[in-house]
Short mmCIF file of C-alpha atoms and ligand atoms in Angstrom, two decimals:
data_model
loop_
_atom_site.label_atom_id
_atom_site.label_comp_id
_atom_site.label_asym_id
_atom_site.label_seq_id
_atom_site.Cartn_x
_atom_site.Cartn_y
_atom_site.Cartn_z
CA MET A 203 -21.26 10.83 11.18
CA ILE A 204 -22.11 9.60 7.59
CA ASN A 205 -23.94 6.56 6.99
CA GLN A 206 -21.08 4.96 4.95
CA GLU A 207 -22.98 1.94 3.88
CA ASN A 208 -25.45 4.24 2.20
CA LYS A 209 -28.26 1.73 2.68
CA ILE A 210 -31.72 3.20 2.09
CA SER A 211 -33.43 2.67 5.42
CA LYS A 212 -37.28 2.59 5.33
CA HIS A 213 -37.24 5.27 7.95
CA LEU A 214 -35.03 7.92 6.33
CA ARG A 215 -32.66 9.91 8.46
CA VAL A 216 -32.93 13.27 7.09
CA LEU A 217 -30.82 16.37 8.16
CA VAL A 218 -32.46 19.63 7.09
CA VAL A 219 -30.35 22.57 6.84
CA ASP A 220 -32.21 25.90 6.62
CA ASP A 221 -32.46 28.97 8.77
CA ASN A 222 -36.08 29.86 7.83
CA ASP A 223 -38.44 28.60 10.48
CA VAL A 224 -41.44 28.38 8.18
CA ASP A 225 -39.56 26.36 5.64
CA LEU A 226 -38.26 24.15 8.27
CA ARG A 227 -41.68 23.32 9.71
CA MET A 228 -43.14 22.65 6.23
CA LEU A 229 -40.40 20.20 5.43
CA GLU A 230 -40.86 18.42 8.78
CA ALA A 231 -44.51 18.04 8.10
CA MET A 232 -43.99 16.74 4.69
CA LEU A 233 -41.20 14.32 5.78
CA THR A 234 -43.06 12.93 8.79
CA GLU A 235 -46.25 12.21 6.65
CA ASN A 236 -44.12 10.00 4.50
CA GLU A 237 -46.10 6.81 3.52
CA ALA A 238 -43.06 4.52 3.95
CA GLY A 239 -42.92 5.44 7.48
CA PRO A 240 -41.92 8.62 9.34
CA CYS A 241 -38.44 10.09 8.74
CA PHE A 242 -36.10 10.87 11.48
CA PHE A 243 -35.76 14.44 11.16
CA ARG A 244 -33.13 16.82 12.62
CA CYS A 245 -32.63 20.48 11.55
CA ALA A 246 -29.49 22.75 11.53
CA THR A 247 -29.83 26.31 10.94
CA SER A 248 -26.31 27.05 9.85
CA LEU A 249 -23.45 25.32 7.93
CA ALA A 250 -21.43 24.94 11.06
CA ASP A 251 -24.39 23.41 12.90
CA ALA A 252 -24.89 21.06 9.89
CA MET A 253 -21.37 19.95 10.06
CA GLU A 254 -21.56 19.42 13.78
CA SER A 255 -24.62 17.22 13.36
CA LEU A 256 -23.02 15.19 10.61
CA THR A 257 -20.02 14.54 12.72
CA GLU A 258 -22.12 13.37 15.65
CA GLN A 259 -24.73 11.13 14.01
CA ASP A 260 -25.49 9.08 10.93
CA PHE A 261 -27.81 10.51 8.30
CA ASP A 262 -28.94 9.10 4.90
CA VAL A 263 -29.41 12.46 3.25
CA VAL A 264 -28.99 16.22 3.80
CA VAL A 265 -31.62 18.69 2.42
CA LEU A 266 -29.61 21.83 2.00
CA ASP A 267 -30.58 25.42 1.64
CA LEU A 268 -27.57 27.19 -0.05
CA ASN A 269 -28.12 30.60 1.71
CA LEU A 270 -27.28 30.26 5.43
CA PRO A 271 -26.22 32.82 7.94
CA ASP A 272 -22.66 31.65 7.87
CA SER A 273 -22.33 30.61 4.17
CA GLN A 274 -24.05 31.67 0.95
CA GLY A 275 -24.62 30.12 -2.52
CA GLU A 276 -22.59 27.40 -4.08
CA GLN A 277 -19.90 27.87 -1.50
CA THR A 278 -22.28 26.19 1.02
CA LEU A 279 -22.45 23.07 -1.10
CA ILE A 280 -18.80 22.99 -1.87
CA GLU A 281 -17.77 23.27 1.75
CA LEU A 282 -20.13 20.50 2.92
CA ASN A 283 -19.34 18.27 0.08
CA LYS A 284 -15.55 18.68 0.75
CA LYS A 285 -15.85 17.75 4.31
CA PHE A 286 -18.48 15.01 3.94
CA PRO A 287 -17.88 13.55 0.35
CA LEU A 288 -19.81 10.39 1.21
CA ILE A 289 -23.17 11.97 2.15
CA THR A 290 -26.12 12.45 -0.14
CA ILE A 291 -27.05 16.01 -0.63
CA VAL A 292 -30.27 17.54 -2.06
CA VAL A 293 -30.11 21.21 -2.56
CA ASN A 294 -33.45 23.03 -1.56
CA THR A 295 -33.53 26.58 -2.44
CA GLY A 296 -36.05 29.44 -3.06
CA ALA A 297 -34.32 30.56 -6.22
CA TYR A 298 -36.08 29.26 -9.33
CA GLU A 299 -33.18 29.00 -11.60
CA ASP A 300 -32.50 25.93 -13.56
CA GLU A 301 -28.82 27.08 -13.75
CA VAL A 302 -28.36 26.77 -10.07
CA GLY A 303 -29.75 23.27 -10.21
CA VAL A 304 -27.28 22.24 -12.85
CA ILE A 305 -24.40 23.85 -10.99
CA SER A 306 -25.50 22.12 -7.91
CA LEU A 307 -25.43 18.66 -9.52
CA ARG A 308 -22.00 19.48 -10.89
CA LEU A 309 -20.72 20.32 -7.52
CA GLY A 310 -21.79 17.04 -6.13
CA ALA A 311 -25.52 17.44 -5.15
CA GLN A 312 -27.71 14.56 -6.09
CA ASP A 313 -30.95 16.60 -6.76
CA PHE A 314 -32.15 20.05 -6.80
CA LEU A 315 -35.49 21.17 -5.29
CA ASN A 316 -37.33 24.55 -5.61
CA LYS A 317 -39.08 25.53 -2.41
CA GLY A 318 -42.78 25.45 -2.71
CA LYS A 319 -42.65 23.39 -5.85
CA TYR A 320 -42.98 20.00 -4.41
CA ASN A 321 -45.27 17.85 -2.08
CA SER A 322 -44.64 15.09 0.40
CA TYR A 323 -44.74 12.40 -2.33
CA THR A 324 -42.41 14.04 -4.72
CA LEU A 325 -39.96 15.25 -1.90
CA ASN A 326 -39.68 11.69 -0.44
CA LYS A 327 -39.27 10.20 -3.95
CA SER A 328 -36.54 12.79 -4.64
CA LEU A 329 -34.74 11.89 -1.54
CA LEU A 330 -34.95 8.11 -2.06
CA TYR A 331 -33.66 8.41 -5.73
CA ALA A 332 -30.97 10.78 -4.55
CA ILE A 333 -29.47 8.23 -2.07
CA GLU A 334 -29.58 5.58 -4.61
CA ARG A 335 -27.79 7.74 -7.11
CA LYS A 336 -25.11 8.54 -4.62
CA ARG A 337 -24.59 4.95 -3.72
CA LEU A 338 -24.20 4.15 -7.34
CA GLU A 339 -21.69 7.08 -7.91
CA LEU A 340 -19.64 5.86 -4.80
CA GLU A 341 -19.65 2.29 -6.34
CA LEU A 342 -18.62 3.61 -9.68
CA LYS A 343 -15.84 5.73 -8.02
CA MET A 344 -14.49 2.89 -6.32
CA ALA A 345 -14.44 0.68 -9.55
CA TYR A 346 -12.86 3.64 -11.29
CA ASP A 347 -10.10 3.93 -8.52
CA ASN A 348 -9.47 0.19 -8.64
CA LEU A 349 -9.02 0.30 -12.40
CA LYS A 350 -6.69 3.23 -12.10
CA ASP A 351 -4.61 1.24 -9.55
CA LEU A 352 -4.53 -1.74 -11.75
CA GLN A 353 -3.62 0.42 -14.76
CA SER A 354 -0.71 2.00 -12.92
CA GLN A 355 0.49 -1.62 -11.69
CA LEU A 356 0.40 -2.72 -15.38
CA VAL A 357 2.36 0.29 -16.53
CA GLN A 358 4.86 -0.40 -13.80
CA ALA A 359 5.09 -4.04 -14.60
CA GLU A 360 5.85 -2.99 -18.34
CA LYS A 361 8.41 -0.63 -17.18
CA MET A 362 10.21 -3.21 -15.20
CA ARG A 363 9.96 -5.74 -18.14
CA VAL A 364 11.59 -3.12 -20.50
CA VAL A 365 14.18 -2.27 -17.82
CA GLY A 366 14.77 -6.10 -17.35
CA VAL A 367 15.33 -6.61 -21.11
CA LEU A 368 17.79 -3.65 -21.31
CA ALA A 369 19.62 -4.68 -18.21
CA SER A 370 20.07 -8.22 -19.30
CA GLY A 371 21.32 -7.10 -22.81
CA ILE A 372 23.89 -4.77 -21.06
CA ALA A 373 24.92 -7.29 -18.50
CA HIS A 374 25.57 -10.07 -21.22
CA GLU A 375 27.71 -7.65 -23.26
CA VAL A 376 29.85 -6.52 -20.33
CA LYS A 377 30.28 -9.87 -18.78
CA ASN A 378 32.70 -11.25 -21.44
CA PRO A 379 34.93 -7.97 -21.52
CA LEU A 380 35.08 -8.14 -17.73
CA ALA A 381 36.10 -11.79 -17.71
CA THR A 382 38.89 -10.77 -20.36
CA ILE A 383 40.08 -8.05 -18.10
CA LEU A 384 39.95 -10.23 -15.04
CA TYR A 385 42.03 -12.88 -16.86
CA GLY A 386 44.56 -10.27 -18.13
CA ILE A 387 45.01 -8.62 -14.79
CA THR A 388 45.69 -12.08 -13.05
CA TYR A 389 48.01 -12.80 -15.87
CA LEU A 390 49.84 -9.53 -15.45
CA SER A 391 50.14 -9.56 -11.78
CA GLU A 392 52.21 -12.71 -12.14
CA LYS A 393 54.67 -10.74 -14.09
CA PHE A 394 55.26 -8.01 -11.91
CA ASP A 395 57.12 -7.90 -8.66
CA LYS A 396 54.64 -8.49 -5.99
CA ASN A 397 56.95 -7.10 -3.33
CA LYS A 398 56.62 -3.53 -4.69
CA GLU A 399 53.97 -1.96 -2.45
CA ASP A 400 52.59 0.44 -4.99
CA ILE A 401 52.21 -2.16 -7.69
CA ARG A 402 50.53 -4.60 -5.20
CA ILE A 403 48.01 -1.76 -4.31
CA VAL A 404 47.27 -1.08 -7.95
CA PHE A 405 46.42 -4.78 -8.70
CA GLU A 406 44.41 -5.18 -5.50
CA SER A 407 42.29 -2.10 -6.25
CA MET A 408 41.80 -3.18 -9.91
CA LEU A 409 40.69 -6.58 -8.78
CA GLU A 410 38.29 -4.97 -6.21
CA ALA A 411 36.90 -2.85 -8.95
CA ILE A 412 36.28 -5.84 -11.18
CA ASN A 413 34.59 -7.79 -8.38
CA ARG A 414 32.30 -4.81 -7.80
CA ALA A 415 31.37 -4.60 -11.44
CA ASN A 416 30.90 -8.44 -11.65
CA ASN A 417 28.56 -8.23 -8.62
CA ILE A 418 26.53 -5.56 -10.24
CA ILE A 419 26.26 -7.62 -13.42
CA THR A 420 25.16 -10.67 -11.48
CA ASP A 421 22.44 -8.56 -9.77
CA LEU A 422 21.34 -7.17 -13.08
CA LEU A 423 21.06 -10.74 -14.49
CA ASN A 424 19.14 -11.91 -11.38
CA PHE A 425 16.82 -8.94 -11.92
CA SER A 426 16.00 -9.60 -15.48
CA GLY A 427 16.29 -13.35 -15.65
CA LEU A 428 14.12 -14.51 -12.79
CA THR A 429 11.70 -16.67 -14.68
CA ARG A 430 12.66 -20.13 -13.63
CA LEU A 431 12.62 -21.25 -10.03
CA ASN A 432 13.99 -24.38 -8.44
CA LYS A 433 11.08 -24.77 -6.13
CA LYS A 434 10.99 -27.50 -3.35
CA MET A 435 9.25 -28.07 -0.02
CA GLU A 436 11.65 -26.20 2.32
CA ASP A 437 11.90 -25.33 6.02
CA LEU A 438 11.80 -21.48 6.15
CA LYS A 439 13.76 -21.53 9.55
CA ASP A 440 16.67 -23.11 7.70
CA VAL A 441 16.69 -20.43 5.00
CA LEU A 442 16.57 -17.67 7.61
CA GLU A 443 19.39 -19.19 9.55
CA LYS A 444 21.51 -19.59 6.34
CA ALA A 445 20.91 -15.92 5.51
CA ILE A 446 21.77 -14.81 8.93
CA SER A 447 24.93 -16.88 8.97
CA LEU A 448 25.93 -15.18 5.72
CA VAL A 449 25.66 -11.64 7.24
CA ARG A 450 27.07 -12.68 10.65
CA HIS A 451 30.43 -11.22 9.96
CA GLU A 452 28.96 -7.82 8.79
CA LEU A 453 26.59 -7.79 11.92
CA ASP A 454 29.62 -8.32 14.25
CA LYS A 455 31.64 -5.73 12.39
CA HIS A 456 29.00 -3.02 13.08
CA HIS A 457 28.15 -4.07 16.61
CA ILE A 458 24.59 -5.17 15.70
CA LYS A 459 22.77 -7.59 17.88
CA LEU A 460 20.39 -10.03 16.05
CA ILE A 461 17.33 -11.31 17.82
CA LYS A 462 15.38 -14.25 16.48
CA ILE A 463 11.70 -14.81 17.22
CA PHE A 464 10.73 -17.94 15.29
CA ASP A 465 7.27 -19.61 15.32
CA SER A 466 7.93 -23.28 15.67
CA ASN A 467 4.71 -24.18 14.06
CA ILE A 468 5.64 -23.12 10.44
CA PRO A 469 5.27 -25.97 8.07
CA LYS A 470 7.47 -26.58 5.14
CA ILE A 471 6.50 -24.54 1.99
CA GLU A 472 7.40 -24.63 -1.58
CA ILE A 473 10.06 -22.15 -2.40
CA ASP A 474 13.37 -21.63 -4.12
CA SER A 475 15.39 -21.50 -0.99
CA ALA A 476 18.37 -19.93 -2.70
CA ARG A 477 16.33 -16.92 -3.86
CA ILE A 478 14.50 -16.50 -0.62
CA GLU A 479 17.84 -16.62 1.08
CA GLN A 480 19.03 -13.86 -1.38
CA VAL A 481 15.97 -11.87 -0.44
CA MET A 482 16.61 -12.08 3.38
CA VAL A 483 20.38 -11.19 2.86
CA ASN A 484 19.23 -8.14 0.98
CA LEU A 485 16.99 -7.15 3.86
CA LEU A 486 19.63 -7.86 6.64
CA ILE A 487 22.28 -5.97 4.58
CA ASN A 488 19.94 -2.99 4.34
CA ALA A 489 19.13 -3.07 8.04
CA ILE A 490 23.09 -3.12 8.64
CA PHE A 491 23.40 -0.30 6.19
CA ALA A 492 20.83 1.75 8.10
CA MET A 493 22.66 1.32 11.49
CA PRO A 494 26.38 1.94 10.85
CA ASP A 495 27.03 2.62 14.41
CA GLY A 496 25.45 -0.51 15.84
CA GLY A 497 22.07 -1.32 16.90
CA GLU A 498 19.55 -4.12 16.95
CA VAL A 499 17.90 -6.32 14.10
CA VAL A 500 14.79 -8.50 14.98
CA VAL A 501 13.93 -11.31 12.64
CA THR A 502 10.45 -12.62 13.40
CA SER A 503 8.50 -15.43 11.75
CA GLN A 504 4.91 -16.05 12.38
CA ILE A 505 1.94 -18.14 11.01
CA PHE A 506 -1.65 -16.90 11.30
CA ILE A 507 -5.07 -16.81 9.76
CA LEU A 508 -5.81 -13.55 8.20
CA SER A 509 -8.67 -11.77 10.11
CA THR A 510 -10.52 -8.67 9.23
CA GLU A 511 -8.52 -6.90 11.85
CA ASP A 512 -5.29 -7.96 10.19
CA LEU A 513 -6.48 -6.76 6.76
CA LYS A 514 -7.39 -3.41 8.45
CA LYS A 515 -4.05 -3.24 10.31
CA MET A 516 -2.01 -3.95 7.10
CA PRO A 517 -3.38 -1.81 4.22
CA GLU A 518 -0.13 -2.71 2.30
CA LEU A 519 -1.22 -6.39 2.09
CA ASN A 520 -2.34 -7.09 -1.51
CA GLN A 521 -5.87 -8.29 -1.19
CA ASN A 522 -5.78 -9.64 -4.69
CA ILE A 523 -3.36 -12.40 -3.35
CA PHE A 524 -4.22 -12.71 0.28
CA TYR A 525 -7.64 -13.01 1.57
CA LEU A 526 -9.79 -13.13 4.67
CA GLY A 527 -9.41 -16.51 6.42
CA GLN A 528 -6.24 -17.57 4.59
CA THR A 529 -3.27 -18.94 6.44
CA ILE A 530 -0.18 -16.80 5.85
CA ILE A 531 3.46 -16.73 7.05
CA MET A 532 5.03 -13.46 7.74
CA ILE A 533 8.65 -12.73 8.14
CA HIS A 534 9.67 -9.41 9.47
CA VAL A 535 12.99 -7.80 9.58
CA ASP A 536 13.01 -4.85 12.06
CA ASP A 537 15.83 -2.44 12.49
CA LYS A 538 16.33 0.70 14.58
CA GLY A 539 18.14 2.63 11.99
CA CYS A 540 17.58 5.99 10.12
CA GLY A 541 14.19 5.01 8.52
CA ILE A 542 13.18 6.18 5.08
CA PRO A 543 12.17 9.64 4.39
CA ASP A 544 8.52 10.00 3.14
CA ASN A 545 9.43 11.28 -0.26
CA GLU A 546 11.63 8.23 -0.92
CA ILE A 547 9.38 5.34 0.21
CA ASP A 548 7.54 4.95 -2.99
CA LYS A 549 10.78 4.60 -4.98
CA ILE A 550 12.69 2.04 -3.01
CA PHE A 551 11.66 -0.87 -5.18
CA GLU A 552 12.56 0.76 -8.35
CA PRO A 553 15.71 -0.61 -9.91
CA PHE A 554 18.78 1.59 -9.37
CA PHE A 555 17.00 3.60 -6.66
CA THR A 556 19.72 4.04 -3.91
CA THR A 557 20.62 6.57 -1.42
CA ARG A 558 23.81 4.88 -0.72
CA ARG A 559 25.64 5.12 -4.02
CA SER A 560 28.74 6.59 -2.35
CA ARG A 561 28.91 3.64 0.02
CA GLY A 562 28.53 0.97 -2.81
CA GLY A 563 24.84 0.83 -3.23
CA VAL A 564 23.48 -0.05 -6.55
CA GLY A 565 19.84 0.03 -5.90
CA LEU A 566 18.93 -3.46 -7.09
CA GLY A 567 18.44 -5.36 -3.74
CA LEU A 568 14.82 -4.45 -3.29
CA ALA A 569 13.97 -4.53 -6.98
CA VAL A 570 15.46 -8.11 -7.18
CA SER A 571 13.69 -9.04 -3.87
CA LYS A 572 10.40 -7.80 -5.07
CA ASN A 573 10.64 -9.89 -8.30
CA ILE A 574 11.58 -12.96 -6.33
CA MET A 575 8.54 -12.58 -4.10
CA ASP A 576 6.28 -11.79 -7.03
CA ILE A 577 7.23 -14.99 -8.75
CA HIS A 578 6.81 -16.95 -5.52
CA GLY A 579 3.20 -15.52 -5.36
CA GLY A 580 4.13 -13.79 -2.25
CA GLN A 581 4.48 -10.01 -1.31
CA ILE A 582 7.24 -7.92 0.08
CA PHE A 583 6.46 -4.46 1.68
CA ILE A 584 8.59 -2.08 3.71
CA SER A 585 7.33 0.60 6.08
CA ASN A 586 8.87 3.11 8.59
CA LYS A 587 8.02 2.26 12.24
CA LYS A 588 6.33 4.63 14.60
CA GLU A 589 9.20 4.26 17.20
CA GLY A 590 11.69 4.82 14.44
CA GLY A 591 13.52 2.34 11.94
CA VAL A 592 12.16 0.19 9.34
CA ARG A 593 10.08 -2.92 9.18
CA ALA A 594 10.56 -5.07 6.05
CA THR A 595 7.98 -7.84 5.70
CA LEU A 596 7.63 -10.93 3.53
CA VAL A 597 4.36 -12.67 3.16
CA PHE A 598 3.86 -16.15 1.80
CA SER A 599 0.61 -18.16 1.63
CA VAL A 600 0.69 -21.52 3.01
CA ASN A 601 -2.01 -22.87 0.83
CA SER A 602 -3.52 -21.07 -1.97
CA ASN A 603 -6.91 -22.90 -1.84
CA LYS A 604 -9.70 -20.90 -0.24
CA GLY A 605 -10.91 -23.79 1.84
CA ASP A 606 -7.65 -23.84 3.67
CA GLU A 607 -7.60 -26.93 5.86
CA TYR A 608 -4.32 -26.11 7.53
CA GLY A 609 -5.70 -22.85 8.52
CA LYS A 610 -8.86 -24.27 10.02
CA LYS A 611 -6.91 -26.54 12.30
CA THR A 612 -4.58 -23.80 13.44
CA ASN A 613 -6.87 -21.16 14.75
CA SER A 614 -4.74 -20.65 17.87
CA TYR A 615 -2.07 -18.79 15.70
CA CYS A 616 -4.45 -15.81 15.31
N1 ADP B 251 16.20 -0.81 6.42
C1 ADP B 251 16.36 0.36 5.80
N2 ADP B 251 16.60 1.48 6.41
C2 ADP B 251 16.71 2.60 5.67
N3 ADP B 251 16.49 2.76 4.35
C3 ADP B 251 16.44 1.67 3.70
C4 ADP B 251 16.29 0.31 4.27
N4 ADP B 251 16.13 -0.57 3.35
C5 ADP B 251 16.00 0.05 2.11
N5 ADP B 251 16.36 1.46 2.27
C6 ADP B 251 16.32 2.46 1.19
O1 ADP B 251 15.97 1.94 0.05
C7 ADP B 251 17.13 2.10 -0.97
C8 ADP B 251 17.10 0.87 -2.03
O2 ADP B 251 17.55 -0.27 -1.28
P1 ADP B 251 18.10 -1.47 -2.21
O3 ADP B 251 17.31 -1.73 -3.32
O4 ADP B 251 18.45 -2.51 -1.31
O5 ADP B 251 19.44 -0.87 -2.74
P2 ADP B 251 21.02 -0.41 -2.03
O6 ADP B 251 20.91 -1.13 -0.79
O7 ADP B 251 21.81 -0.93 -2.96
O8 ADP B 251 20.80 1.10 -1.99
C9 ADP B 251 18.33 2.20 -0.18
O9 ADP B 251 19.30 3.08 -0.79
C10 ADP B 251 17.69 3.00 1.04
O10 ADP B 251 17.66 4.46 0.71
MG1 MG B 252 20.30 -3.11 -0.43
#
């Protein structure tokens, strides 16, 4: 195993990979007369052997000969680095070629040693410096990855902003003509003979089409105009119950059983209840859509203090918002439906992404829900469950102060 923390221990744990007996013994002698204390030393005589040792045990550094019975030259380094990207590697070869040295560094080694050109002192110094360089390299890589993530989040946010502006412009433009058409149809329908079946059907389908268009426009305006909230201290349980009652008819129609598992210890929190209700309705409707022939939806609410274990278990949780020791409320909507294909799961929060266009889907439900959760300082995430179906999760913080008193008192929810 790799020493992931990459701490420099006083007694270095060195894996020497070399098939030459004399070289091995020389290295052992140099490493064990280390002034800072003897190194823990283990040798491997082939690449396969080295990989096995690294899998079994922690090492600080690998001293690697590139020419081994089962692998030669740069390939040895490439293979080892690919399988163990976190380990510090110092190349140690007989070839006196600076070019090999430069190439080794480019391929991920931290230093290059020429056999016979170093002593115990320089060897140990090289290993220590190599370990430190690797640690810095990993830190830098982590910072770079974080920066890249942040950049793509910013790009995404800007994209959403542009879509929002466009959507609201179009929605405003379309809303008035729609109202005129609706008014005209209502007026005309009075003039025609309602007893004629074909005329009645035409008017009904026109009204249905206008209603659908109107709903899309309302969704669009919701999506783009969510800047002001009407926040009050509200009981989430009431909001969940209200959302459930709004979809009750659809649940019954599709023979879907709804199970509620509500934690009675959840305190009131500051939310815009109409918006959160809208989010819940979106999630429930999605669950119903996913189970057209019946099934089961479970709505769970819970409150607990975030532990290290929770953070590990939920990689989706945004750790810029939620932190260790914070008290959070989680709402889950679990279904037993068709699930979301892997190649689609990254797109489901994009506005207008839908796989249900033919069944009336517009693809704004989750985009709107994400916006609502964002402006509540919360989070929404959705994942497929191992046993099939989807779990949609809403997360709210109970108290955004780090010294969270409520959390301290309610350890039992963990
Ligand atoms: N519970 C779910 N089960 C399966 N797929 C889902 C579920 N929830 C969302 N999806 C997928 O995400 C897409 C986007 O959802 P949404 O934004 O609510 O738009 P819409 O419901 O109008 O399609 C859906 O078309 C569907 O492909
Ligand atoms: Mg939907």
